[in-house]
Amino acid sequence: MDRTIERVHVDGGVVVGVDSSASAARALEFAAEEARRRQAVLHVVRAWSIRTAPRPADVPASVVPSMEQFQEAVRADTERIVAEHVPDRVTLDLRIHIVHSPSPQALLSASRGADLLVVGHRGRGGFAGLMLGSVAEQCVRHAACPVLVVRPAV
């Protein structure tokens, strides 16, 4: 059974884009605090592709994982990230959305129903610190709600 999700639909709350970068972890921490302040739902969105997904640990190196195995590996990695950076998550209404989609499309889709979209300044690519990352820039330009871009710690 294919449970791959390609779009995120939310009804209010704070949406944060997460990957395995330090910038995304910082954005997650800011988003969690903002959701607490607003007493709002925190929607953690993790977009993935086969290129960006962590390899499922239980699949031998000689075997190509299924889409569902990749999806579950991404979910487990995202839950680990959330547990590390939102230690008091039980006090939040927190929902994790694992989306097989390019990051900008997943976040822009979620922004249509969100009160606030939070993204990190720099994810995995580009010249760090030079300018906004391409995902953050697309979100700032095209999101349907206010966007908070969290800069790296100095």
Tab-separated table of C-alpha atoms in Angstrom:
chain	number	residue	atom	x	y	z
A	1	MET	CA	0.000	0.000	0.000
A	2	ASP	CA	1.469	3.353	-1.051
A	3	ARG	CA	1.085	5.975	1.694
A	4	THR	CA	3.287	8.563	0.021
A	5	ILE	CA	1.978	12.093	0.534
A	6	GLU	CA	2.756	14.769	-2.051
A	7	ARG	CA	0.991	17.843	-0.613
A	8	VAL	CA	0.440	19.262	2.861
A	9	HIS	CA	-2.873	20.801	3.868
A	10	VAL	CA	-3.089	22.527	7.244
A	11	ASP	CA	-5.796	24.525	8.945
A	12	GLY	CA	-4.009	27.239	10.894
A	13	GLY	CA	-0.954	27.044	13.096
A	14	VAL	CA	2.770	27.392	12.637
A	15	VAL	CA	4.465	25.445	9.840
A	16	VAL	CA	8.194	24.756	9.912
A	17	GLY	CA	10.334	23.170	7.223
A	18	VAL	CA	12.799	20.612	8.564
A	19	ASP	CA	15.700	18.650	7.099
A	20	SER	CA	18.866	17.357	8.740
A	21	SER	CA	20.692	20.719	8.667
A	22	ALA	CA	21.640	22.834	11.690
A	23	SER	CA	19.706	25.722	10.171
A	24	ALA	CA	16.501	23.668	10.068
A	25	ALA	CA	17.029	22.565	13.675
A	26	ARG	CA	17.257	26.208	14.747
A	27	ALA	CA	14.118	27.029	12.736
A	28	LEU	CA	12.331	24.146	14.482
A	29	GLU	CA	13.261	25.530	17.901
A	30	PHE	CA	11.980	29.011	16.951
A	31	ALA	CA	8.787	27.577	15.453
A	32	ALA	CA	8.074	25.509	18.571
A	33	GLU	CA	8.427	28.592	20.767
A	34	GLU	CA	6.178	30.606	18.459
A	35	ALA	CA	3.535	27.850	18.458
A	36	ARG	CA	3.620	27.872	22.281
A	37	ARG	CA	3.188	31.660	22.366
A	38	ARG	CA	0.242	31.477	19.980
A	39	GLN	CA	-1.187	28.311	21.564
A	40	ALA	CA	-1.258	26.974	18.015
A	41	VAL	CA	-0.576	23.680	16.287
A	42	LEU	CA	3.039	23.151	15.215
A	43	HIS	CA	3.203	21.493	11.796
A	44	VAL	CA	6.646	20.012	11.075
A	45	VAL	CA	7.033	19.500	7.327
A	46	ARG	CA	9.795	17.266	5.984
A	47	ALA	CA	9.987	17.152	2.203
A	48	TRP	CA	12.066	14.410	0.669
A	49	SER	CA	13.190	12.750	-2.525
A	50	ILE	CA	15.203	9.596	-3.033
A	51	ARG	CA	18.277	11.823	-3.358
A	52	THR	CA	17.710	13.518	0.030
A	53	ALA	CA	16.199	10.660	2.065
A	54	PRO	CA	18.315	8.803	4.595
A	55	ARG	CA	18.903	5.222	3.540
A	56	PRO	CA	16.742	2.786	5.519
A	57	ALA	CA	19.046	1.017	7.988
A	58	ASP	CA	17.299	-2.338	7.694
A	59	VAL	CA	17.713	-2.608	3.903
A	60	PRO	CA	20.880	-4.381	2.662
A	61	ALA	CA	23.231	-2.253	0.553
A	62	SER	CA	22.610	-4.478	-2.474
A	63	VAL	CA	18.837	-3.849	-2.383
A	64	VAL	CA	16.998	-0.753	-3.594
A	65	PRO	CA	14.569	0.354	-0.860
A	66	SER	CA	10.894	0.795	-1.698
A	67	MET	CA	9.237	4.202	-1.570
A	68	GLU	CA	7.492	3.162	1.641
A	69	GLN	CA	10.835	2.149	3.209
A	70	PHE	CA	12.323	5.524	2.276
A	71	GLN	CA	9.217	7.259	3.656
A	72	GLU	CA	9.553	5.411	6.971
A	73	ALA	CA	13.296	6.203	7.183
A	74	VAL	CA	12.520	9.896	6.654
A	75	ARG	CA	9.762	9.747	9.291
A	76	ALA	CA	12.096	8.109	11.838
A	77	ASP	CA	14.834	10.681	11.126
A	78	THR	CA	12.347	13.544	11.464
A	79	GLU	CA	10.985	12.182	14.740
A	80	ARG	CA	14.581	11.967	16.029
A	81	ILE	CA	15.224	15.602	15.015
A	82	VAL	CA	12.016	16.747	16.698
A	83	ALA	CA	12.852	14.822	19.885
A	84	GLU	CA	16.323	16.415	20.008
A	85	HIS	CA	15.183	19.997	19.402
A	86	VAL	CA	11.727	20.082	20.998
A	87	PRO	CA	12.308	18.155	24.231
A	88	ASP	CA	8.997	19.264	25.777
A	89	ARG	CA	6.960	18.379	22.695
A	90	VAL	CA	4.221	16.801	24.814
A	91	THR	CA	3.105	20.326	25.771
A	92	LEU	CA	2.515	21.146	22.098
A	93	ASP	CA	-0.065	20.046	19.577
A	94	LEU	CA	2.621	18.854	17.160
A	95	ARG	CA	1.986	17.139	13.841
A	96	ILE	CA	4.643	15.718	11.535
A	97	HIS	CA	4.038	15.745	7.783
A	98	ILE	CA	6.358	13.644	5.610
A	99	VAL	CA	5.989	14.769	2.003
A	100	HIS	CA	7.468	13.260	-1.168
A	101	SER	CA	7.920	16.574	-2.950
A	102	PRO	CA	10.517	19.272	-3.547
A	103	SER	CA	10.849	21.392	-0.402
A	104	PRO	CA	9.547	24.675	-1.861
A	105	GLN	CA	6.376	23.062	-3.198
A	106	ALA	CA	5.680	21.256	0.079
A	107	LEU	CA	6.151	24.400	2.163
A	108	LEU	CA	4.221	26.667	-0.199
A	109	SER	CA	1.351	24.182	-0.215
A	110	ALA	CA	1.297	24.177	3.597
A	111	SER	CA	1.504	27.976	3.704
A	112	ARG	CA	-1.955	28.224	2.127
A	113	GLY	CA	-3.563	27.218	5.418
A	114	ALA	CA	-0.881	28.340	7.896
A	115	ASP	CA	-0.750	31.400	10.115
A	116	LEU	CA	3.070	31.496	9.914
A	117	LEU	CA	5.757	29.644	7.938
A	118	VAL	CA	9.208	29.260	9.528
A	119	VAL	CA	12.263	28.264	7.490
A	120	GLY	CA	15.984	28.157	8.106
A	121	HIS	CA	18.345	30.581	6.431
A	122	ARG	CA	20.486	27.899	4.824
A	123	GLY	CA	19.860	24.235	4.303
A	124	ARG	CA	22.134	21.799	2.560
A	125	GLY	CA	23.377	23.660	-0.495
A	126	GLY	CA	24.908	26.855	-1.751
A	127	PHE	CA	27.480	29.266	-0.386
A	128	ALA	CA	26.611	29.437	3.314
A	129	GLY	CA	25.939	32.902	4.633
A	130	LEU	CA	26.099	34.573	1.221
A	131	MET	CA	22.370	34.969	0.658
A	132	LEU	CA	19.039	33.375	1.413
A	133	GLY	CA	18.866	29.729	0.456
A	134	SER	CA	16.770	28.930	-2.577
A	135	VAL	CA	14.015	27.329	-0.477
A	136	ALA	CA	13.830	30.296	1.915
A	137	GLU	CA	13.854	32.734	-0.985
A	138	GLN	CA	11.002	30.942	-2.762
A	139	CYS	CA	9.008	30.854	0.466
A	140	VAL	CA	9.538	34.570	1.109
A	141	ARG	CA	8.479	35.404	-2.448
A	142	HIS	CA	5.523	33.049	-2.842
A	143	ALA	CA	4.099	31.952	0.536
A	144	ALA	CA	0.444	32.626	1.250
A	145	CYS	CA	1.191	33.603	4.883
A	146	PRO	CA	3.888	35.552	6.755
A	147	VAL	CA	7.339	33.924	6.667
A	148	LEU	CA	9.972	33.954	9.393
A	149	VAL	CA	13.482	33.172	8.148
A	150	VAL	CA	15.668	32.060	11.046
A	151	ARG	CA	19.304	33.006	10.674
A	152	PRO	CA	22.101	30.770	11.947
A	153	ALA	CA	23.467	31.284	15.447
A	154	VAL	CA	26.550	33.478	15.559
